[in-house]
């Protein structure tokens, strides 16, 4: 390997993007982990607390199409690095916000920064791995979601109780602002280099892009599935620690830590297993990605009801573990199916439209509802 060969290595790209994806979700959910302290510290209502997450998602969703449009035209690593720096700086600023209104603004800026990163990274990884290996690679990338989310809950609950909710934002935001520069050292992969047969040229015009996406039935079904999944996860992720404090009478540090541990273990295993199973079955069955995702989402409904309604910890904690495991099984397969059905020139925009819809119709609404 040449001296600078590491800059082009697919494993280095996957490792760097996965680590930053973990920070992405840590910064996203640290507010949920310390939400009871924010409610008390700023003297705001539950609806106002839920709006912190909902406004974040609205800003995230509105920036997604812009980021997708730029991602199909400009160097994606630069756009991703800018997003990391913006969301990290805004996370630190959240801890400095003296009023609820300014905290809302900071959360919206975090959403804009995270959108710039999240939209282009699946496209980058799809150009680093061939179609038959994408589900596994994307499974590893998305396995950072439960890890980062869990660390956000734990950081928010434990550090928040010990040092106050503002300290959690300082600790959460500092690493990303420095690590953003790591992405600028990597080499941009060529678009569509590993897609096999060349696809027909795709127009870059907005209307033509949307019509091209709408004509792809598997893309439309995939987007609908991700909306449903995100709606369920948004409500659970935002309010579960607060629910366990109020309804179950569990101390905040214990509730946030326990939920965080369940999330990281169940989510990590579910995401990796979903990607591995889909990659293995796809060699013999082209529709494996949708089958694996569909079954996992359907079965999770029953366990969710048990987790919320069961009176005893010996029942509701294991049920919550299974719920999270099944919800995360579908992430790798669904995103691999989307990457495989979209031509390279349309990939960033395709992920952008899906991300916008799944958040506007999913976890922008569910935390507030």
GROMACS .gro file of C-alpha atoms in nm:
model
  369
    1UNK     CA    1   0.000   0.000   0.000
    2UNK     CA    2   0.138   0.348  -0.086
    3UNK     CA    3   0.225   0.578   0.201
    4UNK     CA    4  -0.105   0.761   0.161
    5UNK     CA    5  -0.302   0.449   0.070
    6UNK     CA    6  -0.485   0.457   0.402
    7UNK     CA    7  -0.667   0.768   0.280
    8UNK     CA    8  -0.843   0.555   0.016
    9UNK     CA    9  -0.892   0.235   0.220
   10UNK     CA   10  -1.258   0.136   0.252
   11UNK     CA   11  -1.202   0.013   0.608
   12UNK     CA   12  -1.061   0.349   0.717
   13UNK     CA   13  -1.356   0.530   0.560
   14UNK     CA   14  -1.601   0.293   0.731
   15UNK     CA   15  -1.428   0.327   1.068
   16UNK     CA   16  -1.411   0.707   1.056
   17UNK     CA   17  -1.770   0.753   0.942
   18UNK     CA   18  -1.897   0.499   1.196
   19UNK     CA   19  -1.717   0.669   1.487
   20UNK     CA   20  -1.855   1.008   1.388
   21UNK     CA   21  -2.201   0.857   1.345
   22UNK     CA   22  -2.181   0.749   1.708
   23UNK     CA   23  -2.105   1.108   1.810
   24UNK     CA   24  -2.390   1.220   1.586
   25UNK     CA   25  -2.641   1.022   1.790
   26UNK     CA   26  -2.477   1.096   2.124
   27UNK     CA   27  -2.528   1.467   2.062
   28UNK     CA   28  -2.881   1.401   1.938
   29UNK     CA   29  -3.002   1.211   2.246
   30UNK     CA   30  -2.808   1.367   2.530
   31UNK     CA   31  -3.100   1.610   2.566
   32UNK     CA   32  -3.343   1.319   2.613
   33UNK     CA   33  -3.121   1.165   2.881
   34UNK     CA   34  -3.120   1.484   3.087
   35UNK     CA   35  -3.469   1.604   2.989
   36UNK     CA   36  -3.621   1.593   3.342
   37UNK     CA   37  -3.342   1.825   3.460
   38UNK     CA   38  -3.397   2.062   3.166
   39UNK     CA   39  -3.771   2.074   3.240
   40UNK     CA   40  -3.703   2.167   3.601
   41UNK     CA   41  -3.409   2.400   3.534
   42UNK     CA   42  -3.588   2.611   3.273
   43UNK     CA   43  -3.936   2.569   3.429
   44UNK     CA   44  -4.091   2.447   3.104
   45UNK     CA   45  -4.378   2.208   3.033
   46UNK     CA   46  -4.366   1.858   2.889
   47UNK     CA   47  -4.492   1.991   2.557
   48UNK     CA   48  -4.209   2.243   2.548
   49UNK     CA   49  -3.962   1.969   2.637
   50UNK     CA   50  -4.089   1.751   2.354
   51UNK     CA   51  -4.058   2.047   2.120
   52UNK     CA   52  -3.681   2.049   2.178
   53UNK     CA   53  -3.661   1.719   1.992
   54UNK     CA   54  -3.937   1.799   1.744
   55UNK     CA   55  -3.778   2.129   1.633
   56UNK     CA   56  -3.444   1.953   1.599
   57UNK     CA   57  -3.608   1.701   1.366
   58UNK     CA   58  -3.790   1.970   1.164
   59UNK     CA   59  -3.464   2.157   1.103
   60UNK     CA   60  -3.290   1.829   1.024
   61UNK     CA   61  -3.559   1.735   0.774
   62UNK     CA   62  -3.569   2.071   0.598
   63UNK     CA   63  -3.191   2.076   0.548
   64UNK     CA   64  -3.184   1.718   0.414
   65UNK     CA   65  -3.295   1.804   0.056
   66UNK     CA   66  -3.040   2.085   0.036
   67UNK     CA   67  -2.765   1.857   0.166
   68UNK     CA   68  -2.870   1.585  -0.078
   69UNK     CA   69  -2.865   1.827  -0.371
   70UNK     CA   70  -2.517   1.945  -0.270
   71UNK     CA   71  -2.404   1.589  -0.204
   72UNK     CA   72  -2.468   1.488  -0.565
   73UNK     CA   73  -2.268   1.787  -0.694
   74UNK     CA   74  -1.994   1.872  -0.444
   75UNK     CA   75  -1.725   1.672  -0.258
   76UNK     CA   76  -1.919   1.477   0.002
   77UNK     CA   77  -1.640   1.454   0.259
   78UNK     CA   78  -1.618   1.833   0.282
   79UNK     CA   79  -1.993   1.859   0.333
   80UNK     CA   80  -1.982   1.588   0.600
   81UNK     CA   81  -1.693   1.759   0.782
   82UNK     CA   82  -1.881   2.090   0.783
   83UNK     CA   83  -2.186   1.916   0.928
   84UNK     CA   84  -1.983   1.756   1.208
   85UNK     CA   85  -1.828   2.089   1.307
   86UNK     CA   86  -2.162   2.274   1.302
   87UNK     CA   87  -2.354   2.022   1.512
   88UNK     CA   88  -2.069   1.989   1.764
   89UNK     CA   89  -2.034   2.366   1.810
   90UNK     CA   90  -2.411   2.400   1.850
   91UNK     CA   91  -2.413   2.123   2.112
   92UNK     CA   92  -2.160   2.317   2.320
   93UNK     CA   93  -2.372   2.630   2.268
   94UNK     CA   94  -2.674   2.441   2.406
   95UNK     CA   95  -2.503   2.429   2.744
   96UNK     CA   96  -2.456   2.806   2.733
   97UNK     CA   97  -2.817   2.889   2.640
   98UNK     CA   98  -2.963   3.111   2.915
   99UNK     CA   99  -3.324   3.075   2.798
  100UNK     CA  100  -3.555   2.813   2.653
  101UNK     CA  101  -3.583   3.006   2.326
  102UNK     CA  102  -3.206   3.006   2.271
  103UNK     CA  103  -3.188   2.636   2.357
  104UNK     CA  104  -3.449   2.575   2.086
  105UNK     CA  105  -3.235   2.766   1.837
  106UNK     CA  106  -2.927   2.565   1.931
  107UNK     CA  107  -3.117   2.237   1.888
  108UNK     CA  108  -3.232   2.349   1.543
  109UNK     CA  109  -2.873   2.425   1.440
  110UNK     CA  110  -2.766   2.081   1.564
  111UNK     CA  111  -3.032   1.932   1.338
  112UNK     CA  112  -2.902   2.125   1.038
  113UNK     CA  113  -2.545   2.009   1.099
  114UNK     CA  114  -2.641   1.646   1.149
  115UNK     CA  115  -2.846   1.647   0.829
  116UNK     CA  116  -2.543   1.756   0.628
  117UNK     CA  117  -2.353   1.455   0.762
  118UNK     CA  118  -2.622   1.187   0.763
  119UNK     CA  119  -2.744   1.239   0.407
  120UNK     CA  120  -2.409   1.202   0.229
  121UNK     CA  121  -2.245   0.925   0.434
  122UNK     CA  122  -2.450   0.631   0.298
  123UNK     CA  123  -2.361   0.750  -0.053
  124UNK     CA  124  -1.992   0.761   0.040
  125UNK     CA  125  -1.996   0.408   0.182
  126UNK     CA  126  -2.191   0.276  -0.117
  127UNK     CA  127  -1.900   0.387  -0.336
  128UNK     CA  128  -1.654   0.201  -0.111
  129UNK     CA  129  -1.826  -0.142  -0.117
  130UNK     CA  130  -1.988  -0.351  -0.394
  131UNK     CA  131  -2.361  -0.423  -0.380
  132UNK     CA  132  -2.325  -0.769  -0.222
  133UNK     CA  133  -2.127  -0.625   0.073
  134UNK     CA  134  -2.322  -0.305   0.132
  135UNK     CA  135  -2.574  -0.442   0.382
  136UNK     CA  136  -2.294  -0.562   0.608
  137UNK     CA  137  -2.095  -0.236   0.574
  138UNK     CA  138  -2.403  -0.022   0.634
  139UNK     CA  139  -2.497  -0.251   0.924
  140UNK     CA  140  -2.164  -0.167   1.088
  141UNK     CA  141  -2.211   0.203   1.014
  142UNK     CA  142  -2.562   0.210   1.159
  143UNK     CA  143  -2.459   0.000   1.460
  144UNK     CA  144  -2.313   0.327   1.588
  145UNK     CA  145  -2.670   0.458   1.629
  146UNK     CA  146  -2.755   0.256   1.943
  147UNK     CA  147  -2.403   0.299   2.081
  148UNK     CA  148  -2.409   0.677   2.043
  149UNK     CA  149  -2.771   0.705   2.155
  150UNK     CA  150  -2.704   0.496   2.465
  151UNK     CA  151  -2.400   0.703   2.554
  152UNK     CA  152  -2.617   1.012   2.514
  153UNK     CA  153  -2.872   0.875   2.762
  154UNK     CA  154  -2.605   0.767   3.009
  155UNK     CA  155  -2.414   1.095   2.979
  156UNK     CA  156  -2.733   1.295   3.015
  157UNK     CA  157  -2.860   1.104   3.317
  158UNK     CA  158  -2.542   1.035   3.514
  159UNK     CA  159  -2.342   1.351   3.440
  160UNK     CA  160  -2.658   1.562   3.450
  161UNK     CA  161  -2.746   1.450   3.801
  162UNK     CA  162  -2.388   1.498   3.921
  163UNK     CA  163  -2.294   1.827   3.754
  164UNK     CA  164  -2.611   1.972   3.601
  165UNK     CA  165  -2.766   1.945   3.257
  166UNK     CA  166  -2.546   2.214   3.101
  167UNK     CA  167  -2.228   2.014   3.165
  168UNK     CA  168  -2.364   1.726   2.958
  169UNK     CA  169  -2.375   1.943   2.646
  170UNK     CA  170  -2.019   2.067   2.697
  171UNK     CA  171  -1.885   1.711   2.723
  172UNK     CA  172  -2.097   1.585   2.433
  173UNK     CA  173  -2.002   1.857   2.187
  174UNK     CA  174  -1.629   1.893   2.239
  175UNK     CA  175  -1.497   1.578   2.059
  176UNK     CA  176  -1.680   1.631   1.730
  177UNK     CA  177  -1.550   1.982   1.675
  178UNK     CA  178  -1.196   1.841   1.671
  179UNK     CA  179  -1.270   1.519   1.482
  180UNK     CA  180  -1.438   1.703   1.194
  181UNK     CA  181  -1.094   1.766   1.048
  182UNK     CA  182  -1.029   1.390   1.023
  183UNK     CA  183  -1.269   1.366   0.729
  184UNK     CA  184  -1.071   1.624   0.533
  185UNK     CA  185  -0.772   1.386   0.532
  186UNK     CA  186  -0.961   1.107   0.353
  187UNK     CA  187  -0.985   1.065  -0.025
  188UNK     CA  188  -1.324   1.108  -0.193
  189UNK     CA  189  -1.430   0.779  -0.364
  190UNK     CA  190  -1.543   0.793  -0.727
  191UNK     CA  191  -1.921   0.792  -0.763
  192UNK     CA  192  -2.063   0.462  -0.884
  193UNK     CA  193  -1.720   0.299  -0.908
  194UNK     CA  194  -1.846  -0.033  -0.764
  195UNK     CA  195  -2.198  -0.039  -0.909
  196UNK     CA  196  -2.122  -0.285  -1.190
  197UNK     CA  197  -2.309  -0.214  -1.512
  198UNK     CA  198  -2.344   0.155  -1.587
  199UNK     CA  199  -2.692   0.299  -1.533
  200UNK     CA  200  -2.870   0.542  -1.761
  201UNK     CA  201  -2.775   0.908  -1.704
  202UNK     CA  202  -2.992   1.080  -1.443
  203UNK     CA  203  -3.104   1.442  -1.473
  204UNK     CA  204  -2.993   1.669  -1.190
  205UNK     CA  205  -3.309   1.884  -1.214
  206UNK     CA  206  -3.529   1.872  -0.903
  207UNK     CA  207  -3.851   1.773  -1.079
  208UNK     CA  208  -3.683   1.501  -1.285
  209UNK     CA  209  -3.512   1.366  -0.973
  210UNK     CA  210  -3.838   1.340  -0.779
  211UNK     CA  211  -4.018   1.172  -1.069
  212UNK     CA  212  -3.734   0.924  -1.107
  213UNK     CA  213  -3.756   0.837  -0.737
  214UNK     CA  214  -4.135   0.804  -0.744
  215UNK     CA  215  -4.118   0.558  -1.034
  216UNK     CA  216  -3.907   0.317  -0.829
  217UNK     CA  217  -4.164   0.111  -0.638
  218UNK     CA  218  -3.911  -0.048  -0.402
  219UNK     CA  219  -3.783   0.298  -0.311
  220UNK     CA  220  -4.135   0.419  -0.225
  221UNK     CA  221  -4.209   0.110  -0.012
  222UNK     CA  222  -3.871   0.142   0.158
  223UNK     CA  223  -3.938   0.506   0.245
  224UNK     CA  224  -4.280   0.420   0.392
  225UNK     CA  225  -4.124   0.149   0.610
  226UNK     CA  226  -3.862   0.390   0.739
  227UNK     CA  227  -4.131   0.647   0.827
  228UNK     CA  228  -4.312   0.387   1.041
  229UNK     CA  229  -3.991   0.274   1.209
  230UNK     CA  230  -3.879   0.630   1.283
  231UNK     CA  231  -4.216   0.730   1.428
  232UNK     CA  232  -4.196   0.443   1.678
  233UNK     CA  233  -3.831   0.502   1.768
  234UNK     CA  234  -3.876   0.878   1.806
  235UNK     CA  235  -4.135   0.852   2.081
  236UNK     CA  236  -3.952   0.574   2.263
  237UNK     CA  237  -3.613   0.742   2.242
  238UNK     CA  238  -3.729   1.081   2.369
  239UNK     CA  239  -3.961   0.987   2.653
  240UNK     CA  240  -3.863   0.643   2.788
  241UNK     CA  241  -3.622   0.769   3.059
  242UNK     CA  242  -3.880   1.026   3.172
  243UNK     CA  243  -4.155   0.759   3.160
  244UNK     CA  244  -3.956   0.526   3.386
  245UNK     CA  245  -3.890   0.812   3.631
  246UNK     CA  246  -4.253   0.924   3.656
  247UNK     CA  247  -4.454   0.606   3.611
  248UNK     CA  248  -4.215   0.343   3.745
  249UNK     CA  249  -4.059   0.559   4.016
  250UNK     CA  250  -3.703   0.477   3.905
  251UNK     CA  251  -3.431   0.740   3.978
  252UNK     CA  252  -3.318   0.931   3.670
  253UNK     CA  253  -2.958   0.806   3.674
  254UNK     CA  254  -3.076   0.445   3.705
  255UNK     CA  255  -3.349   0.481   3.439
  256UNK     CA  256  -3.121   0.653   3.188
  257UNK     CA  257  -2.832   0.411   3.251
  258UNK     CA  258  -3.045   0.097   3.230
  259UNK     CA  259  -3.223   0.213   2.917
  260UNK     CA  260  -2.889   0.317   2.772
  261UNK     CA  261  -2.731  -0.024   2.836
  262UNK     CA  262  -3.031  -0.201   2.683
  263UNK     CA  263  -3.016   0.030   2.384
  264UNK     CA  264  -2.646  -0.017   2.315
  265UNK     CA  265  -2.651  -0.397   2.350
  266UNK     CA  266  -2.982  -0.465   2.175
  267UNK     CA  267  -2.926  -0.202   1.908
  268UNK     CA  268  -2.568  -0.303   1.835
  269UNK     CA  269  -2.653  -0.673   1.809
  270UNK     CA  270  -2.972  -0.609   1.612
  271UNK     CA  271  -2.806  -0.381   1.359
  272UNK     CA  272  -2.510  -0.612   1.300
  273UNK     CA  273  -2.727  -0.924   1.280
  274UNK     CA  274  -2.974  -0.760   1.043
  275UNK     CA  275  -2.698  -0.658   0.804
  276UNK     CA  276  -2.524  -0.996   0.823
  277UNK     CA  277  -2.841  -1.201   0.774
  278UNK     CA  278  -2.961  -0.985   0.485
  279UNK     CA  279  -2.620  -1.001   0.313
  280UNK     CA  280  -2.611  -1.379   0.348
  281UNK     CA  281  -2.966  -1.443   0.231
  282UNK     CA  282  -2.945  -1.188  -0.051
  283UNK     CA  283  -2.697  -1.411  -0.235
  284UNK     CA  284  -2.983  -1.657  -0.291
  285UNK     CA  285  -3.292  -1.435  -0.254
  286UNK     CA  286  -3.292  -1.079  -0.398
  287UNK     CA  287  -3.581  -0.966  -0.174
  288UNK     CA  288  -3.408  -1.059   0.152
  289UNK     CA  289  -3.360  -0.699   0.267
  290UNK     CA  290  -3.734  -0.629   0.275
  291UNK     CA  291  -3.827  -0.967   0.425
  292UNK     CA  292  -3.585  -0.931   0.716
  293UNK     CA  293  -3.700  -0.575   0.784
  294UNK     CA  294  -4.071  -0.649   0.753
  295UNK     CA  295  -4.070  -0.939   0.996
  296UNK     CA  296  -3.860  -0.755   1.254
  297UNK     CA  297  -4.091  -0.451   1.252
  298UNK     CA  298  -4.407  -0.662   1.275
  299UNK     CA  299  -4.292  -0.878   1.565
  300UNK     CA  300  -4.164  -0.575   1.759
  301UNK     CA  301  -4.519  -0.438   1.807
  302UNK     CA  302  -4.619  -0.703   2.061
  303UNK     CA  303  -4.303  -0.662   2.267
  304UNK     CA  304  -4.346  -0.284   2.271
  305UNK     CA  305  -4.689  -0.319   2.431
  306UNK     CA  306  -4.551  -0.555   2.695
  307UNK     CA  307  -4.262  -0.317   2.771
  308UNK     CA  308  -4.498  -0.024   2.830
  309UNK     CA  309  -4.782  -0.204   3.009
  310UNK     CA  310  -4.614  -0.475   3.218
  311UNK     CA  311  -4.608  -0.386   3.591
  312UNK     CA  312  -4.286  -0.562   3.696
  313UNK     CA  313  -3.923  -0.479   3.601
  314UNK     CA  314  -3.852  -0.849   3.550
  315UNK     CA  315  -4.098  -0.833   3.259
  316UNK     CA  316  -4.077  -0.481   3.113
  317UNK     CA  317  -3.697  -0.454   3.094
  318UNK     CA  318  -3.652  -0.779   2.894
  319UNK     CA  319  -3.946  -0.682   2.672
  320UNK     CA  320  -3.782  -0.345   2.607
  321UNK     CA  321  -3.458  -0.523   2.514
  322UNK     CA  322  -3.636  -0.740   2.256
  323UNK     CA  323  -3.827  -0.439   2.121
  324UNK     CA  324  -3.508  -0.242   2.062
  325UNK     CA  325  -3.331  -0.545   1.914
  326UNK     CA  326  -3.607  -0.604   1.659
  327UNK     CA  327  -3.638  -0.237   1.567
  328UNK     CA  328  -3.268  -0.210   1.494
  329UNK     CA  329  -3.255  -0.532   1.288
  330UNK     CA  330  -3.408  -0.353   0.989
  331UNK     CA  331  -3.168  -0.056   0.961
  332UNK     CA  332  -2.888  -0.218   0.759
  333UNK     CA  333  -3.114  -0.411   0.518
  334UNK     CA  334  -3.343  -0.116   0.442
  335UNK     CA  335  -3.057   0.122   0.370
  336UNK     CA  336  -2.869  -0.136   0.164
  337UNK     CA  337  -3.183  -0.199  -0.042
  338UNK     CA  338  -3.214   0.173  -0.103
  339UNK     CA  339  -2.848   0.212  -0.204
  340UNK     CA  340  -2.873  -0.083  -0.443
  341UNK     CA  341  -3.184   0.040  -0.623
  342UNK     CA  342  -3.063   0.400  -0.675
  343UNK     CA  343  -2.807   0.500  -0.939
  344UNK     CA  344  -2.495   0.667  -0.801
  345UNK     CA  345  -2.591   1.008  -0.944
  346UNK     CA  346  -2.924   1.000  -0.757
  347UNK     CA  347  -2.815   0.833  -0.434
  348UNK     CA  348  -2.757   1.136  -0.211
  349UNK     CA  349  -3.086   1.294  -0.320
  350UNK     CA  350  -3.270   0.966  -0.270
  351UNK     CA  351  -3.141   0.929   0.084
  352UNK     CA  352  -3.215   1.298   0.144
  353UNK     CA  353  -3.582   1.271   0.041
  354UNK     CA  354  -3.630   0.956   0.248
  355UNK     CA  355  -3.459   1.112   0.549
  356UNK     CA  356  -3.673   1.425   0.521
  357UNK     CA  357  -3.999   1.229   0.501
  358UNK     CA  358  -3.916   0.976   0.770
  359UNK     CA  359  -3.833   1.253   1.016
  360UNK     CA  360  -4.109   1.501   0.928
  361UNK     CA  361  -4.371   1.225   0.940
  362UNK     CA  362  -4.190   1.017   1.201
  363UNK     CA  363  -3.991   1.144   1.497
  364UNK     CA  364  -4.077   1.512   1.445
  365UNK     CA  365  -4.434   1.429   1.542
  366UNK     CA  366  -4.405   1.139   1.787
  367UNK     CA  367  -4.209   1.311   2.072
  368UNK     CA  368  -4.460   1.598   2.076
  369UNK     CA  369  -4.762   1.366   2.053
   0.00000   0.00000   0.00000
